[in-house]
Amino acid sequence: MSNGIRVTVWNEGVHEKESEAVQKVYPKGMGHQIAQYLEKQSGIQSVHVSEMDHKQQGLTDEILKNTDVMTWWGHTAHHMVDDANVDRVHQRVLDGMGLIVLHSGHFSKIFRKLMGTNCDLKWREIGEKERLWVVDPAHPIVDGIDEYIELPHTEMYGEHFDIPQPDQQVFISWFEGGEVFRSGCCWHRGKGKVFYFRPGHETLPIYYDETILKVIANGVRWAAPSGVATLTRGNAKPLEDVKPSM
Ligand code: ZN
């Protein structure tokens, strides 16, 4: 970590290959659009883009071992991610790798496994306005962000969002149609940190919005491994001189 954060942007990469409408918005794929921004940000050493049609779905041991923070975008092929790969990403998170789950990644196997709930929500696709309100102004993820972010045309996600109570709630969204949504949520899982961030949709240019990209970069810095170097579990000898009484 001393040389900076090594990021893997995991992008499902199916819509971009199958839909002309999506190709128009993201000709190189959403993963590369996010990666080209992260590459230029301070504190980030390297950015690798993994896609599902890569070797071992872009989740080889070598890649996982060399990833400090992973971002995850998926939508149409969640069920095609191998359970064994999900288990390995899960273990890496518990061991300290940060995970940023984006938009429709709420239904990914890895997010649902980390949350322990179904992670279902309400949605509507009519291109309405969204305001993401900062509700934790001291949080590092909102460093340099105004009190709200306004997106003129978004897909709506509404409550109830079936997640465990976040350890830290960073954003709450308001939508033109009346719904609200917990659109920026943080959890600790083992030694790892998880940030769910709502914005993004395959046919909307959300990942060209500099403020949204800035939040993702802040999220990467927040989720980077930190904390104690060693944890001991199992049967342990006392640190002090204790006379056994049993
Ligand atoms: Zn969407």
mmCIF file of C-alpha atoms and ligand atoms in Angstrom:
data_model
loop_
_atom_site.group_PDB
_atom_site.id
_atom_site.type_symbol
_atom_site.label_atom_id
_atom_site.label_comp_id
_atom_site.label_asym_id
_atom_site.label_seq_id
_atom_site.Cartn_x
_atom_site.Cartn_y
_atom_site.Cartn_z
ATOM 1 C CA MET A 1 0.000 0.000 0.000
ATOM 2 C CA SER A 2 2.965 2.331 0.497
ATOM 3 C CA ASN A 3 3.148 3.022 -3.232
ATOM 4 C CA GLY A 4 -0.534 3.759 -3.550
ATOM 5 C CA ILE A 5 -3.781 1.925 -4.045
ATOM 6 C CA ARG A 6 -4.037 -0.833 -6.655
ATOM 7 C CA VAL A 7 -7.550 -0.817 -8.078
ATOM 8 C CA THR A 8 -9.377 -3.449 -10.100
ATOM 9 C CA VAL A 9 -12.469 -2.178 -11.888
ATOM 10 C CA TRP A 10 -14.650 -5.260 -12.388
ATOM 11 C CA ASN A 11 -17.128 -4.669 -15.174
ATOM 12 C CA GLU A 12 -19.604 -7.308 -16.296
ATOM 13 C CA GLY A 13 -19.139 -6.057 -19.883
ATOM 14 C CA VAL A 14 -22.191 -7.727 -21.451
ATOM 15 C CA HIS A 15 -24.496 -4.795 -22.336
ATOM 16 C CA GLU A 16 -21.634 -2.977 -24.071
ATOM 17 C CA LYS A 17 -21.078 -5.933 -26.407
ATOM 18 C CA GLU A 18 -24.741 -6.619 -27.159
ATOM 19 C CA SER A 19 -26.494 -3.256 -27.332
ATOM 20 C CA GLU A 20 -25.872 -0.418 -29.772
ATOM 21 C CA ALA A 21 -27.565 2.040 -27.417
ATOM 22 C CA VAL A 22 -25.084 1.158 -24.684
ATOM 23 C CA GLN A 23 -22.109 1.233 -27.079
ATOM 24 C CA LYS A 24 -23.112 4.756 -28.051
ATOM 25 C CA VAL A 25 -22.800 5.923 -24.455
ATOM 26 C CA TYR A 26 -19.832 3.727 -23.458
ATOM 27 C CA PRO A 27 -17.915 2.782 -26.632
ATOM 28 C CA LYS A 28 -15.006 1.371 -24.625
ATOM 29 C CA GLY A 29 -17.232 -0.072 -21.905
ATOM 30 C CA MET A 30 -18.223 1.379 -18.552
ATOM 31 C CA GLY A 31 -15.206 -0.171 -16.848
ATOM 32 C CA HIS A 32 -12.721 1.721 -18.991
ATOM 33 C CA GLN A 33 -14.657 4.969 -18.547
ATOM 34 C CA ILE A 34 -14.365 4.639 -14.755
ATOM 35 C CA ALA A 35 -10.760 3.424 -14.958
ATOM 36 C CA GLN A 36 -9.468 6.327 -17.093
ATOM 37 C CA TYR A 37 -10.627 8.738 -14.361
ATOM 38 C CA LEU A 38 -9.285 6.722 -11.421
ATOM 39 C CA GLU A 39 -5.870 6.365 -13.094
ATOM 40 C CA LYS A 40 -5.343 10.121 -12.858
ATOM 41 C CA GLN A 41 -6.246 10.462 -9.168
ATOM 42 C CA SER A 42 -3.778 10.973 -6.345
ATOM 43 C CA GLY A 43 -3.152 8.022 -4.089
ATOM 44 C CA ILE A 44 -4.019 5.524 -6.813
ATOM 45 C CA GLN A 45 -1.066 3.549 -8.091
ATOM 46 C CA SER A 46 -2.649 1.404 -10.777
ATOM 47 C CA VAL A 47 -6.007 0.538 -12.280
ATOM 48 C CA HIS A 48 -6.766 -2.779 -13.939
ATOM 49 C CA VAL A 49 -10.036 -3.488 -15.776
ATOM 50 C CA SER A 50 -11.440 -7.013 -15.391
ATOM 51 C CA GLU A 51 -14.403 -8.284 -17.380
ATOM 52 C CA MET A 52 -16.453 -11.447 -17.158
ATOM 53 C CA ASP A 53 -15.097 -12.887 -20.433
ATOM 54 C CA HIS A 54 -11.522 -12.635 -19.171
ATOM 55 C CA LYS A 55 -9.656 -15.634 -17.771
ATOM 56 C CA GLN A 56 -11.470 -16.893 -14.646
ATOM 57 C CA GLN A 57 -13.962 -14.024 -15.101
ATOM 58 C CA GLY A 58 -11.205 -11.507 -14.412
ATOM 59 C CA LEU A 59 -10.934 -12.744 -10.832
ATOM 60 C CA THR A 60 -7.781 -14.862 -10.799
ATOM 61 C CA ASP A 61 -5.808 -15.316 -7.565
ATOM 62 C CA GLU A 62 -3.067 -13.187 -9.082
ATOM 63 C CA ILE A 63 -5.495 -10.301 -9.707
ATOM 64 C CA LEU A 64 -7.134 -10.596 -6.288
ATOM 65 C CA LYS A 65 -3.787 -10.749 -4.520
ATOM 66 C CA ASN A 66 -2.712 -7.535 -6.254
ATOM 67 C CA THR A 67 -5.948 -5.609 -5.638
ATOM 68 C CA ASP A 68 -6.398 -3.238 -2.697
ATOM 69 C CA VAL A 69 -9.821 -1.997 -3.798
ATOM 70 C CA MET A 70 -12.234 -3.492 -6.322
ATOM 71 C CA THR A 71 -15.163 -1.685 -7.925
ATOM 72 C CA TRP A 72 -18.054 -3.853 -9.145
ATOM 73 C CA TRP A 73 -20.596 -3.147 -11.886
ATOM 74 C CA GLY A 74 -22.945 -5.871 -13.060
ATOM 75 C CA HIS A 75 -26.536 -6.083 -14.196
ATOM 76 C CA THR A 76 -27.668 -8.681 -16.683
ATOM 77 C CA ALA A 77 -25.338 -11.566 -15.846
ATOM 78 C CA HIS A 78 -25.093 -11.676 -12.049
ATOM 79 C CA HIS A 79 -26.121 -15.350 -12.150
ATOM 80 C CA MET A 80 -23.221 -16.187 -14.466
ATOM 81 C CA VAL A 81 -20.535 -15.197 -11.964
ATOM 82 C CA ASP A 82 -19.140 -18.479 -10.630
ATOM 83 C CA ASP A 83 -19.892 -19.123 -6.968
ATOM 84 C CA ALA A 84 -16.279 -20.153 -6.408
ATOM 85 C CA ASN A 85 -15.117 -16.751 -7.674
ATOM 86 C CA VAL A 86 -17.653 -15.002 -5.458
ATOM 87 C CA ASP A 87 -16.347 -16.965 -2.467
ATOM 88 C CA ARG A 88 -12.771 -15.888 -3.241
ATOM 89 C CA VAL A 89 -13.707 -12.203 -3.612
ATOM 90 C CA HIS A 90 -15.709 -12.493 -0.364
ATOM 91 C CA GLN A 91 -12.709 -13.893 1.492
ATOM 92 C CA ARG A 92 -10.459 -11.127 0.092
ATOM 93 C CA VAL A 93 -12.903 -8.530 1.441
ATOM 94 C CA LEU A 94 -12.875 -10.175 4.876
ATOM 95 C CA ASP A 95 -9.068 -10.105 4.657
ATOM 96 C CA GLY A 96 -9.062 -6.369 3.949
ATOM 97 C CA MET A 97 -9.750 -5.657 0.269
ATOM 98 C CA GLY A 98 -12.131 -2.723 -0.205
ATOM 99 C CA LEU A 99 -15.208 -3.184 -2.405
ATOM 100 C CA ILE A 100 -17.183 -0.418 -4.142
ATOM 101 C CA VAL A 101 -20.495 -1.750 -5.436
ATOM 102 C CA LEU A 102 -22.058 0.419 -8.138
ATOM 103 C CA HIS A 103 -25.700 0.854 -9.177
ATOM 104 C CA SER A 104 -27.219 -2.466 -10.354
ATOM 105 C CA GLY A 105 -24.400 -4.269 -8.552
ATOM 106 C CA HIS A 106 -26.896 -4.243 -5.654
ATOM 107 C CA PHE A 107 -28.128 -7.595 -7.015
ATOM 108 C CA SER A 108 -24.674 -9.121 -7.493
ATOM 109 C CA LYS A 109 -23.889 -12.367 -5.715
ATOM 110 C CA ILE A 110 -20.939 -10.783 -3.928
ATOM 111 C CA PHE A 111 -22.982 -7.871 -2.517
ATOM 112 C CA ARG A 112 -25.831 -10.119 -1.389
ATOM 113 C CA LYS A 113 -23.372 -12.504 0.259
ATOM 114 C CA LEU A 114 -21.661 -9.655 2.096
ATOM 115 C CA MET A 115 -24.987 -8.154 3.195
ATOM 116 C CA GLY A 116 -26.830 -11.374 4.052
ATOM 117 C CA THR A 117 -30.108 -9.949 2.694
ATOM 118 C CA ASN A 118 -31.806 -9.963 -0.730
ATOM 119 C CA CYS A 119 -30.797 -6.358 -1.569
ATOM 120 C CA ASP A 120 -33.971 -5.865 -3.625
ATOM 121 C CA LEU A 121 -35.406 -2.413 -4.260
ATOM 122 C CA LYS A 122 -37.987 -0.461 -6.247
ATOM 123 C CA TRP A 123 -37.084 0.965 -9.697
ATOM 124 C CA ARG A 124 -38.442 2.988 -12.593
ATOM 125 C CA GLU A 125 -36.801 4.061 -15.841
ATOM 126 C CA ILE A 126 -38.260 7.365 -17.086
ATOM 127 C CA GLY A 127 -35.192 9.591 -16.824
ATOM 128 C CA GLU A 128 -36.326 11.663 -13.842
ATOM 129 C CA LYS A 129 -34.277 14.047 -11.733
ATOM 130 C CA GLU A 130 -32.347 12.830 -8.674
ATOM 131 C CA ARG A 131 -30.728 14.743 -5.833
ATOM 132 C CA LEU A 132 -28.246 12.872 -3.671
ATOM 133 C CA TRP A 133 -28.097 14.660 -0.313
ATOM 134 C CA VAL A 134 -24.987 14.406 1.834
ATOM 135 C CA VAL A 135 -26.106 13.177 5.247
ATOM 136 C CA ASP A 136 -22.637 12.608 6.749
ATOM 137 C CA PRO A 137 -20.681 15.793 5.973
ATOM 138 C CA ALA A 138 -17.632 14.607 7.939
ATOM 139 C CA HIS A 139 -17.220 11.435 5.911
ATOM 140 C CA PRO A 140 -14.089 11.174 3.697
ATOM 141 C CA ILE A 141 -16.252 9.955 0.799
ATOM 142 C CA VAL A 142 -17.815 13.442 0.483
ATOM 143 C CA ASP A 143 -14.506 15.281 0.568
ATOM 144 C CA GLY A 144 -14.865 18.215 -1.845
ATOM 145 C CA ILE A 145 -18.514 17.455 -2.686
ATOM 146 C CA ASP A 146 -21.295 20.059 -2.324
ATOM 147 C CA GLU A 147 -24.238 19.470 0.016
ATOM 148 C CA TYR A 148 -26.048 17.671 -2.754
ATOM 149 C CA ILE A 149 -25.360 16.196 -6.190
ATOM 150 C CA GLU A 150 -27.997 16.753 -8.835
ATOM 151 C CA LEU A 151 -28.424 14.360 -11.755
ATOM 152 C CA PRO A 152 -30.939 15.600 -14.348
ATOM 153 C CA HIS A 153 -31.914 12.215 -15.816
ATOM 154 C CA THR A 154 -31.614 8.982 -13.877
ATOM 155 C CA GLU A 155 -33.200 5.631 -13.360
ATOM 156 C CA MET A 156 -35.080 5.743 -10.036
ATOM 157 C CA TYR A 157 -34.181 3.360 -7.214
ATOM 158 C CA GLY A 158 -36.547 3.584 -4.247
ATOM 159 C CA GLU A 159 -37.029 2.246 -0.737
ATOM 160 C CA HIS A 160 -37.416 -0.144 0.596
ATOM 161 C CA PHE A 161 -33.841 -1.206 -0.145
ATOM 162 C CA ASP A 162 -33.397 -4.615 1.507
ATOM 163 C CA ILE A 163 -29.992 -4.127 3.128
ATOM 164 C CA PRO A 164 -28.779 -4.373 6.722
ATOM 165 C CA GLN A 165 -28.538 -0.976 8.452
ATOM 166 C CA PRO A 166 -25.408 0.680 7.063
ATOM 167 C CA ASP A 167 -22.562 1.288 9.509
ATOM 168 C CA GLN A 168 -22.279 4.736 7.932
ATOM 169 C CA GLN A 169 -24.926 6.432 5.818
ATOM 170 C CA VAL A 170 -23.348 8.965 3.448
ATOM 171 C CA PHE A 171 -26.010 9.887 0.860
ATOM 172 C CA ILE A 172 -29.795 9.768 0.684
ATOM 173 C CA SER A 173 -31.432 10.374 -2.695
ATOM 174 C CA TRP A 174 -34.630 12.204 -3.527
ATOM 175 C CA PHE A 175 -36.343 11.499 -6.847
ATOM 176 C CA GLU A 176 -38.670 13.689 -8.833
ATOM 177 C CA GLY A 177 -41.356 10.999 -8.696
ATOM 178 C CA GLY A 178 -41.451 11.124 -4.892
ATOM 179 C CA GLU A 179 -39.288 8.216 -3.702
ATOM 180 C CA VAL A 180 -36.205 8.346 -1.507
ATOM 181 C CA PHE A 181 -33.287 5.914 -1.418
ATOM 182 C CA ARG A 182 -30.183 5.217 0.676
ATOM 183 C CA SER A 183 -27.830 5.858 -2.222
ATOM 184 C CA GLY A 184 -24.463 5.905 -0.444
ATOM 185 C CA CYS A 185 -23.917 3.314 2.293
ATOM 186 C CA CYS A 186 -20.841 1.949 4.085
ATOM 187 C CA TRP A 187 -20.269 -1.279 5.951
ATOM 188 C CA HIS A 188 -17.327 -2.972 7.638
ATOM 189 C CA ARG A 189 -16.982 -6.698 6.961
ATOM 190 C CA GLY A 190 -14.066 -8.393 8.734
ATOM 191 C CA LYS A 191 -11.013 -6.275 7.887
ATOM 192 C CA GLY A 192 -12.662 -5.017 4.697
ATOM 193 C CA LYS A 193 -14.791 -2.003 3.856
ATOM 194 C CA VAL A 194 -17.757 -1.979 1.502
ATOM 195 C CA PHE A 195 -19.284 1.118 -0.122
ATOM 196 C CA TYR A 196 -22.494 0.925 -2.125
ATOM 197 C CA PHE A 197 -22.991 3.901 -4.462
ATOM 198 C CA ARG A 198 -26.186 4.088 -6.486
ATOM 199 C CA PRO A 199 -25.609 6.289 -9.579
ATOM 200 C CA GLY A 200 -24.946 4.700 -12.960
ATOM 201 C CA HIS A 201 -26.958 3.006 -15.661
ATOM 202 C CA GLU A 202 -25.823 1.436 -18.912
ATOM 203 C CA THR A 203 -27.737 3.828 -21.203
ATOM 204 C CA LEU A 204 -27.138 7.030 -19.219
ATOM 205 C CA PRO A 205 -23.830 8.983 -19.245
ATOM 206 C CA ILE A 206 -23.612 9.007 -15.426
ATOM 207 C CA TYR A 207 -19.966 7.847 -15.375
ATOM 208 C CA TYR A 208 -18.941 10.946 -17.359
ATOM 209 C CA ASP A 209 -20.142 13.158 -14.488
ATOM 210 C CA GLU A 210 -16.997 14.459 -12.745
ATOM 211 C CA THR A 211 -18.734 14.672 -9.356
ATOM 212 C CA ILE A 212 -19.897 11.072 -9.512
ATOM 213 C CA LEU A 213 -16.399 9.973 -10.527
ATOM 214 C CA LYS A 214 -14.949 12.023 -7.669
ATOM 215 C CA VAL A 215 -17.181 10.206 -5.168
ATOM 216 C CA ILE A 216 -16.021 6.860 -6.591
ATOM 217 C CA ALA A 217 -12.378 7.942 -6.222
ATOM 218 C CA ASN A 218 -13.037 9.112 -2.647
ATOM 219 C CA GLY A 219 -14.714 5.765 -2.037
ATOM 220 C CA VAL A 220 -11.631 3.941 -3.302
ATOM 221 C CA ARG A 221 -9.407 5.903 -0.889
ATOM 222 C CA TRP A 222 -11.810 5.285 2.014
ATOM 223 C CA ALA A 223 -12.067 1.551 1.258
ATOM 224 C CA ALA A 224 -8.322 1.021 0.910
ATOM 225 C CA PRO A 225 -6.972 -1.492 3.438
ATOM 226 C CA SER A 226 -6.155 -0.124 6.889
ATOM 227 C CA GLY A 227 -6.384 -1.270 10.469
ATOM 228 C CA VAL A 228 -4.514 -3.785 12.560
ATOM 229 C CA ALA A 229 -1.728 -5.781 10.938
ATOM 230 C CA THR A 230 -2.354 -9.053 12.747
ATOM 231 C CA LEU A 231 -5.387 -10.646 14.321
ATOM 232 C CA THR A 232 -5.131 -13.784 16.438
ATOM 233 C CA ARG A 233 -8.070 -16.139 16.802
ATOM 234 C CA GLY A 234 -8.631 -19.447 18.471
ATOM 235 C CA ASN A 235 -7.297 -20.770 21.782
ATOM 236 C CA ALA A 236 -4.895 -18.177 23.218
ATOM 237 C CA LYS A 237 -2.357 -18.134 26.043
ATOM 238 C CA PRO A 238 -2.866 -15.325 28.595
ATOM 239 C CA LEU A 239 -0.638 -12.282 28.125
ATOM 240 C CA GLU A 240 -0.373 -11.812 31.920
ATOM 241 C CA ASP A 241 0.555 -14.312 34.566
ATOM 242 C CA VAL A 242 -2.790 -15.848 35.441
ATOM 243 C CA LYS A 243 -3.124 -18.694 37.926
ATOM 244 C CA PRO A 244 -5.518 -21.199 36.359
ATOM 245 C CA SER A 245 -8.506 -21.795 38.663
ATOM 246 C CA MET A 246 -10.048 -24.533 36.544
HETATM 247 ZN ZN ZN B 1 -29.834 0.638 -14.210
#
